[in-house]
Tab-separated table of C-alpha atoms in Angstrom:
chain	number	residue	atom	x	y	z
A	278	UNK	CA	45.936	-16.795	-49.011
A	279	UNK	CA	45.364	-13.072	-49.354
A	280	UNK	CA	43.342	-12.127	-52.447
A	281	UNK	CA	44.910	-9.590	-54.853
A	282	UNK	CA	43.599	-6.083	-54.358
A	283	UNK	CA	41.197	-7.190	-51.708
A	284	UNK	CA	41.444	-4.956	-48.666
A	285	UNK	CA	39.206	-3.994	-45.700
A	286	UNK	CA	37.309	-0.844	-46.579
A	287	UNK	CA	37.597	0.315	-42.908
A	288	UNK	CA	41.303	-0.236	-42.011
A	289	UNK	CA	42.870	-1.230	-45.337
A	290	UNK	CA	44.135	-4.586	-44.027
A	291	UNK	CA	44.501	-7.306	-46.690
A	292	UNK	CA	41.665	-9.854	-46.755
A	293	UNK	CA	41.284	-13.421	-47.821
A	294	UNK	CA	38.568	-14.228	-50.381
A	295	UNK	CA	35.133	-14.830	-48.818
A	296	UNK	CA	35.927	-13.152	-45.428
A	297	UNK	CA	32.838	-11.447	-43.969
A	298	UNK	CA	34.492	-9.845	-40.940
A	299	UNK	CA	37.920	-8.054	-41.041
A	300	UNK	CA	40.401	-9.883	-38.776
A	301	UNK	CA	42.110	-6.604	-37.942
A	302	UNK	CA	39.346	-4.197	-37.110
A	303	UNK	CA	36.528	-6.818	-36.719
A	304	UNK	CA	34.142	-4.717	-38.888
A	305	UNK	CA	31.661	-6.345	-41.441
A	306	UNK	CA	33.112	-6.568	-44.933
A	307	UNK	CA	30.848	-6.161	-48.042
A	308	UNK	CA	32.595	-8.149	-50.709
A	309	UNK	CA	31.938	-7.448	-54.374
A	310	UNK	CA	32.819	-10.203	-56.828
A	311	UNK	CA	33.500	-9.170	-60.490
A	312	UNK	CA	31.152	-11.857	-61.861
A	313	UNK	CA	28.397	-11.286	-59.380
A	314	UNK	CA	25.309	-9.273	-60.190
A	315	UNK	CA	23.785	-7.960	-56.971
A	316	UNK	CA	20.304	-7.539	-58.598
A	317	UNK	CA	20.049	-11.297	-59.167
A	318	UNK	CA	19.355	-13.791	-56.355
A	319	UNK	CA	21.896	-16.424	-55.806
A	320	UNK	CA	19.245	-19.152	-55.552
A	321	UNK	CA	16.833	-19.335	-58.610
A	322	UNK	CA	13.101	-19.101	-57.922
A	323	UNK	CA	11.042	-22.297	-57.778
A	324	UNK	CA	8.691	-23.155	-60.691
A	325	UNK	CA	5.146	-21.975	-60.108
A	326	UNK	CA	2.677	-24.765	-59.325
A	327	UNK	CA	-0.312	-24.126	-61.597
A	328	UNK	CA	-1.272	-20.431	-61.136
A	329	UNK	CA	-0.116	-20.211	-57.481
A	330	UNK	CA	3.324	-18.821	-56.790
A	331	UNK	CA	5.425	-20.318	-54.040
A	332	UNK	CA	6.922	-18.010	-51.463
A	333	UNK	CA	10.475	-16.808	-52.426
A	334	UNK	CA	13.258	-18.569	-50.448
A	335	UNK	CA	14.705	-16.524	-47.549
A	336	UNK	CA	17.694	-14.306	-48.237
A	337	UNK	CA	21.142	-15.553	-47.480
A	338	UNK	CA	21.818	-15.424	-43.764
A	339	UNK	CA	18.178	-14.770	-42.829
A	340	UNK	CA	16.534	-16.896	-40.211
A	341	UNK	CA	14.402	-19.584	-41.729
A	342	UNK	CA	10.838	-20.087	-40.456
A	343	UNK	CA	9.723	-23.260	-38.747
A	344	UNK	CA	8.329	-26.113	-40.987
A	345	UNK	CA	4.662	-25.608	-41.867
A	346	UNK	CA	2.180	-27.567	-39.862
A	347	UNK	CA	-0.175	-29.967	-41.726
A	348	UNK	CA	-3.802	-29.406	-41.006
A	349	UNK	CA	-7.022	-31.014	-42.476
A	350	UNK	CA	-7.574	-29.743	-45.973
A	351	UNK	CA	-4.064	-28.537	-46.573
A	352	UNK	CA	-1.006	-26.924	-45.138
A	353	UNK	CA	-0.972	-23.637	-43.195
A	354	UNK	CA	0.447	-20.937	-45.455
A	355	UNK	CA	0.666	-23.235	-48.521
A	356	UNK	CA	-0.964	-21.358	-51.476
A	357	UNK	CA	-0.946	-24.545	-53.596
A	358	UNK	CA	-3.452	-26.231	-51.250
A	359	UNK	CA	-6.214	-23.722	-52.064
A	360	UNK	CA	-5.290	-23.737	-55.751
A	361	UNK	CA	-5.315	-27.552	-55.774
A	362	UNK	CA	-8.793	-27.633	-54.267
A	363	UNK	CA	-10.090	-25.198	-57.008
A	364	UNK	CA	-8.474	-27.160	-59.809
A	365	UNK	CA	-9.798	-30.536	-58.544
A	366	UNK	CA	-13.283	-29.120	-58.209
A	367	UNK	CA	-13.038	-27.865	-61.773
A	368	UNK	CA	-11.929	-31.290	-62.996
A	369	UNK	CA	-14.911	-32.852	-61.180
A	370	UNK	CA	-17.192	-30.400	-63.085
A	371	UNK	CA	-15.518	-31.435	-66.352
A	372	UNK	CA	-16.134	-35.132	-65.619
A	373	UNK	CA	-19.792	-34.612	-64.688
A	374	UNK	CA	-20.488	-32.472	-67.738
A	375	UNK	CA	-18.761	-34.903	-70.015
A	376	UNK	CA	-20.981	-37.844	-69.147
A	377	UNK	CA	-23.555	-37.066	-71.832
A	378	UNK	CA	-20.721	-37.103	-74.302
A	379	UNK	CA	-19.909	-40.732	-73.307
A	380	UNK	CA	-16.294	-39.829	-72.352
A	381	UNK	CA	-14.577	-40.661	-69.062
A	382	UNK	CA	-11.980	-38.265	-67.752
A	383	UNK	CA	-9.024	-39.136	-65.476
A	384	UNK	CA	-9.283	-38.329	-61.808
A	385	UNK	CA	-6.853	-37.981	-59.013
A	386	UNK	CA	-7.410	-40.660	-56.289
A	387	UNK	CA	-8.382	-39.412	-52.810
A	388	UNK	CA	-5.120	-40.485	-51.256
A	389	UNK	CA	-3.201	-38.532	-53.925
A	390	UNK	CA	-5.344	-35.412	-53.263
A	391	UNK	CA	-4.390	-35.609	-49.581
A	392	UNK	CA	-0.752	-36.192	-50.411
A	393	UNK	CA	-0.695	-33.231	-52.721
A	394	UNK	CA	-2.305	-30.917	-50.186
A	395	UNK	CA	0.198	-31.824	-47.433
A	396	UNK	CA	3.349	-32.159	-49.630
A	397	UNK	CA	6.233	-29.832	-48.567
A	398	UNK	CA	7.183	-29.580	-52.197
A	399	UNK	CA	4.015	-29.175	-54.208
A	400	UNK	CA	5.612	-28.765	-57.665
A	401	UNK	CA	5.565	-32.496	-58.539
A	402	UNK	CA	1.882	-32.697	-57.727
A	403	UNK	CA	1.294	-29.525	-59.704
A	404	UNK	CA	2.732	-31.191	-62.768
A	405	UNK	CA	0.462	-34.197	-62.184
A	406	UNK	CA	-2.597	-31.948	-62.161
A	407	UNK	CA	-1.429	-30.169	-65.311
A	408	UNK	CA	-1.037	-33.602	-67.004
A	409	UNK	CA	-4.566	-34.620	-65.937
A	410	UNK	CA	-5.920	-31.382	-67.435
A	411	UNK	CA	-4.086	-31.888	-70.671
A	412	UNK	CA	-5.379	-35.420	-71.059
A	413	UNK	CA	-8.931	-34.373	-70.138
A	414	UNK	CA	-8.885	-31.443	-72.599
A	415	UNK	CA	-7.711	-33.721	-75.430
A	416	UNK	CA	-10.405	-36.377	-74.666
A	417	UNK	CA	-13.009	-33.657	-74.539
A	418	UNK	CA	-11.811	-32.166	-77.825
A	419	UNK	CA	-12.108	-35.506	-79.506
A	420	UNK	CA	-15.539	-36.139	-77.983
A	421	UNK	CA	-16.807	-32.708	-79.029
A	422	UNK	CA	-15.646	-33.255	-82.595
A	423	UNK	CA	-17.538	-36.466	-82.784
A	424	UNK	CA	-20.599	-34.811	-81.214
A	425	UNK	CA	-20.287	-32.056	-83.889
A	426	UNK	CA	-20.511	-34.646	-86.689
A	427	UNK	CA	-23.558	-36.318	-85.148
A	428	UNK	CA	-25.337	-33.000	-84.379
A	429	UNK	CA	-24.737	-31.588	-87.875
A	430	UNK	CA	-26.327	-34.662	-89.359
A	431	UNK	CA	-29.385	-34.200	-87.086
A	432	UNK	CA	-29.607	-30.589	-88.162
A	433	UNK	CA	-29.438	-31.547	-91.781
A	434	UNK	CA	-32.534	-33.771	-91.241
A	435	UNK	CA	-34.337	-30.912	-89.550
A	436	UNK	CA	-33.488	-28.520	-92.317
A	437	UNK	CA	-34.948	-31.031	-94.845
A	438	UNK	CA	-38.272	-30.251	-93.118
A	439	UNK	CA	-37.630	-26.424	-93.205
A	440	UNK	CA	-36.725	-26.271	-89.485
A	441	UNK	CA	-34.437	-23.289	-88.874
A	442	UNK	CA	-31.113	-24.347	-87.262
A	443	UNK	CA	-28.806	-21.421	-87.958
A	444	UNK	CA	-28.438	-20.576	-84.314
A	445	UNK	CA	-27.604	-24.139	-83.412
A	446	UNK	CA	-24.906	-24.269	-86.079
A	447	UNK	CA	-23.320	-21.068	-84.715
A	448	UNK	CA	-23.403	-22.476	-81.216
A	449	UNK	CA	-21.671	-25.672	-82.369
A	450	UNK	CA	-18.761	-23.449	-83.591
A	451	UNK	CA	-18.688	-21.595	-80.313
A	452	UNK	CA	-18.538	-24.879	-78.414
A	453	UNK	CA	-15.602	-26.200	-80.446
A	454	UNK	CA	-13.716	-22.917	-80.109
A	455	UNK	CA	-14.287	-22.866	-76.356
A	456	UNK	CA	-12.961	-26.445	-75.828
A	457	UNK	CA	-9.938	-25.804	-77.997
A	458	UNK	CA	-9.000	-22.672	-76.129
A	459	UNK	CA	-9.432	-24.403	-72.713
A	460	UNK	CA	-12.791	-22.840	-71.707
A	461	UNK	CA	-14.224	-26.315	-70.992
A	462	UNK	CA	-17.051	-25.234	-68.657
A	463	UNK	CA	-18.368	-22.835	-71.274
A	464	UNK	CA	-18.130	-25.535	-73.961
A	465	UNK	CA	-20.053	-27.962	-71.797
A	466	UNK	CA	-22.768	-25.442	-71.031
A	467	UNK	CA	-23.250	-24.478	-74.698
A	468	UNK	CA	-23.210	-28.086	-75.782
A	469	UNK	CA	-25.980	-29.034	-73.379
A	470	UNK	CA	-28.114	-26.092	-74.547
A	471	UNK	CA	-27.646	-27.057	-78.190
A	472	UNK	CA	-28.540	-30.755	-77.445
A	473	UNK	CA	-31.717	-29.779	-75.617
A	474	UNK	CA	-32.977	-27.433	-78.428
A	475	UNK	CA	-32.200	-29.930	-81.148
A	476	UNK	CA	-33.882	-32.718	-79.244
A	477	UNK	CA	-36.977	-30.538	-78.717
A	478	UNK	CA	-37.190	-29.708	-82.433
A	479	UNK	CA	-36.742	-33.376	-83.302
A	480	UNK	CA	-39.520	-34.421	-80.878
A	481	UNK	CA	-41.973	-31.936	-82.459
A	482	UNK	CA	-41.039	-33.180	-85.967
A	483	UNK	CA	-41.305	-36.835	-85.021
A	484	UNK	CA	-44.618	-36.289	-83.383
A	485	UNK	CA	-46.009	-34.621	-86.509
A	486	UNK	CA	-44.566	-37.436	-88.596
A	487	UNK	CA	-46.262	-40.011	-86.360
A	488	UNK	CA	-49.608	-38.266	-86.429
A	489	UNK	CA	-49.407	-38.043	-90.258
A	490	UNK	CA	-48.712	-41.723	-90.628
A	491	UNK	CA	-51.396	-42.722	-88.208
A	492	UNK	CA	-54.161	-40.742	-90.004
A	493	UNK	CA	-53.067	-42.091	-93.369
A	494	UNK	CA	-53.047	-45.655	-91.948
A	495	UNK	CA	-56.489	-45.026	-90.553
A	496	UNK	CA	-57.859	-44.043	-93.995
A	497	UNK	CA	-56.196	-47.006	-95.657
A	498	UNK	CA	-57.713	-49.429	-93.125
A	499	UNK	CA	-61.123	-47.896	-93.713
A	500	UNK	CA	-60.721	-48.343	-97.404
A	501	UNK	CA	-59.544	-51.988	-96.959
A	502	UNK	CA	-62.626	-52.848	-94.861
A	503	UNK	CA	-65.016	-51.253	-97.379
A	504	UNK	CA	-65.866	-48.334	-95.087
A	505	UNK	CA	-66.005	-45.091	-97.032
A	506	UNK	CA	-63.023	-42.826	-96.086
A	507	UNK	CA	-63.452	-39.063	-96.063
A	508	UNK	CA	-60.573	-38.561	-98.528
A	509	UNK	CA	-58.302	-40.765	-100.684
A	510	UNK	CA	-55.380	-42.012	-98.504
A	511	UNK	CA	-52.777	-41.489	-101.315
A	512	UNK	CA	-53.755	-37.820	-101.837
A	513	UNK	CA	-53.895	-37.235	-98.179
A	514	UNK	CA	-50.395	-38.641	-97.717
A	515	UNK	CA	-49.022	-36.462	-100.509
A	516	UNK	CA	-50.628	-33.216	-99.273
A	517	UNK	CA	-49.713	-33.703	-95.624
A	518	UNK	CA	-46.116	-34.704	-96.552
A	519	UNK	CA	-45.828	-31.413	-98.476
A	520	UNK	CA	-47.023	-29.469	-95.440
A	521	UNK	CA	-44.554	-31.329	-93.244
A	522	UNK	CA	-41.621	-30.711	-95.632
A	523	UNK	CA	-42.527	-26.981	-95.624
A	524	UNK	CA	-42.275	-26.874	-91.864
A	525	UNK	CA	-45.912	-25.879	-91.472
A	526	UNK	CA	-46.453	-28.015	-88.320
A	527	UNK	CA	-49.375	-25.935	-86.894
A	528	UNK	CA	-51.537	-26.094	-90.091
A	529	UNK	CA	-50.538	-29.734	-90.498
A	530	UNK	CA	-51.847	-30.707	-87.081
A	531	UNK	CA	-55.096	-28.841	-87.727
A	532	UNK	CA	-55.594	-30.758	-90.989
A	533	UNK	CA	-54.836	-34.114	-89.219
A	534	UNK	CA	-57.296	-33.365	-86.461
A	535	UNK	CA	-60.048	-32.464	-88.965
A	536	UNK	CA	-59.404	-35.639	-91.025
A	537	UNK	CA	-59.423	-37.883	-87.959
A	538	UNK	CA	-62.737	-36.392	-86.772
A	539	UNK	CA	-64.314	-37.010	-90.261
A	540	UNK	CA	-62.905	-40.538	-90.249
A	541	UNK	CA	-64.258	-41.360	-86.801
A	542	UNK	CA	-67.696	-40.066	-87.815
A	543	UNK	CA	-67.638	-42.357	-90.838
A	544	UNK	CA	-66.523	-45.329	-88.670
A	545	UNK	CA	-69.435	-44.756	-86.273
A	546	UNK	CA	-71.844	-45.129	-89.106
A	547	UNK	CA	-69.999	-47.874	-91.149
A	548	UNK	CA	-68.452	-50.205	-88.597
A	549	UNK	CA	-71.656	-51.603	-87.130
A	550	UNK	CA	-72.816	-52.914	-90.531
A	551	UNK	CA	-69.258	-54.340	-91.162
A	552	UNK	CA	-69.255	-56.097	-87.737
A	553	UNK	CA	-72.673	-57.601	-88.382
A	554	UNK	CA	-71.730	-58.718	-91.899
A	555	UNK	CA	-68.501	-60.331	-90.678
A	556	UNK	CA	-70.422	-62.141	-87.945
A	557	UNK	CA	-72.744	-63.571	-90.629
A	558	UNK	CA	-69.612	-64.566	-92.648
A	559	UNK	CA	-68.077	-66.478	-89.724
A	560	UNK	CA	-71.346	-68.279	-89.077
A	561	UNK	CA	-71.493	-69.356	-92.637
A	562	UNK	CA	-67.922	-70.530	-92.491
A	563	UNK	CA	-68.656	-72.590	-89.406
A	564	UNK	CA	-71.741	-74.165	-91.050
A	565	UNK	CA	-69.440	-75.439	-93.736
A	566	UNK	CA	-67.075	-77.017	-91.263
A	567	UNK	CA	-64.496	-74.185	-91.005
A	568	UNK	CA	-63.318	-73.563	-87.439
A	569	UNK	CA	-63.916	-69.904	-86.610
A	570	UNK	CA	-63.755	-69.791	-82.861
A	571	UNK	CA	-60.531	-67.633	-82.761
A	572	UNK	CA	-61.893	-65.274	-85.384
A	573	UNK	CA	-65.206	-64.937	-83.528
A	574	UNK	CA	-63.318	-63.890	-80.373
A	575	UNK	CA	-61.341	-61.218	-82.293
A	576	UNK	CA	-64.552	-59.925	-83.911
A	577	UNK	CA	-66.125	-59.653	-80.492
A	578	UNK	CA	-63.174	-57.717	-79.152
A	579	UNK	CA	-63.313	-55.326	-82.059
A	580	UNK	CA	-67.011	-54.802	-81.549
A	581	UNK	CA	-66.417	-54.222	-77.797
A	582	UNK	CA	-63.859	-51.551	-78.538
A	583	UNK	CA	-66.211	-49.807	-80.861
A	584	UNK	CA	-69.148	-49.776	-78.464
A	585	UNK	CA	-66.850	-48.549	-75.700
A	586	UNK	CA	-66.159	-45.413	-77.837
A	587	UNK	CA	-62.781	-46.449	-79.345
A	588	UNK	CA	-63.522	-46.714	-83.117
A	589	UNK	CA	-59.829	-46.451	-84.104
A	590	UNK	CA	-58.875	-49.440	-81.914
A	591	UNK	CA	-61.837	-51.299	-83.164
A	592	UNK	CA	-60.749	-50.643	-86.795
A	593	UNK	CA	-57.243	-51.838	-85.962
A	594	UNK	CA	-58.516	-55.143	-84.621
A	595	UNK	CA	-60.972	-55.663	-87.477
A	596	UNK	CA	-58.275	-54.871	-90.055
A	597	UNK	CA	-55.948	-57.493	-88.465
A	598	UNK	CA	-58.779	-60.015	-88.488
A	599	UNK	CA	-59.459	-59.360	-92.137
A	600	UNK	CA	-55.800	-59.763	-93.016
A	601	UNK	CA	-55.677	-63.190	-91.341
A	602	UNK	CA	-59.067	-64.545	-92.333
A	603	UNK	CA	-60.097	-62.536	-95.424
A	604	UNK	CA	-63.159	-60.452	-96.356
A	605	UNK	CA	-66.680	-61.845	-96.722
A	606	UNK	CA	-67.669	-62.554	-100.297
A	607	UNK	CA	-69.136	-59.515	-101.921
A	608	UNK	CA	-72.937	-59.375	-102.487
A	609	UNK	CA	-75.248	-56.753	-103.783
A	610	UNK	CA	-77.155	-56.204	-100.586
A	611	UNK	CA	-77.188	-57.487	-97.000
A	612	UNK	CA	-79.604	-60.467	-97.120
A	613	UNK	CA	-79.127	-61.892	-93.733
A	614	UNK	CA	-78.817	-60.831	-90.126
A	615	UNK	CA	-76.433	-61.797	-87.389
A	616	UNK	CA	-77.040	-65.546	-86.643
A	617	UNK	CA	-78.006	-66.527	-90.267
A	618	UNK	CA	-75.777	-67.784	-93.024
A	619	UNK	CA	-75.437	-66.629	-96.559
A	620	UNK	CA	-77.879	-67.943	-99.196
């Protein structure tokens, strides 16, 4: 049926709706529909896969190109293939960097990667990748929030010993902001830097604490065995603890070294007499029917460590022996030698 008011622009002959060529003059006809906007494409554009845009569909009537040929690593002319490779590599970096956090991120199986690269319609796979990224980002956000709580507690302990941690607290905030805004790689890099620095500061503090406790224990053991200590262990512990709390690690280590040197010199002069006296004590015990073979072996081991130049190890062994077997009875002066009993 002839459309109302629709005529050929060349010969004026009436035209049916949708006719592209005039049946009278055989010339092309440009039809303009009242509800058609020539600036808008008839077929809507496809959704963009990730950041890569798919090529626009060919215009109406244009010759379509041949199907794209699959090749190893993707499809020729498929922009999604290169974008997919980049996004999967980034997800792999996320997974590797998240291992110290104790969180496992989802991954696309190898067969799915191959299917995504060769798919004629990549948009469904693009949505899968976006979903994996959303899940990964949420898991990382939760892991970083837990890491923040643990790290702030560690920093509080360091600050109790006057260790400056202002920079680390700022970097914690930077890490959380980065992961919440999607900059995962930056968050992982900053997190690892903070963890290394905090661990280093903790190691220095723990070493100083261990050295302090060792020298105080050394002085206490000397005192327990009746060997004169260079200083009172209680006062030493109080003074060194104050230095440690003030964060003065370098002066603290100098004081500990000086104290240990003084203690070792005292041990070199006091332990031989103690070993000899304890040997007399064990002989006296044996003469009274008390079995002392095990104690004699331990005493010999302590003496061996001393004469080998390890007075602290010798003191440790002798102190353990004294705790198990007791001290010799006190007497005003040494009246016997090794091999004789007490009178």
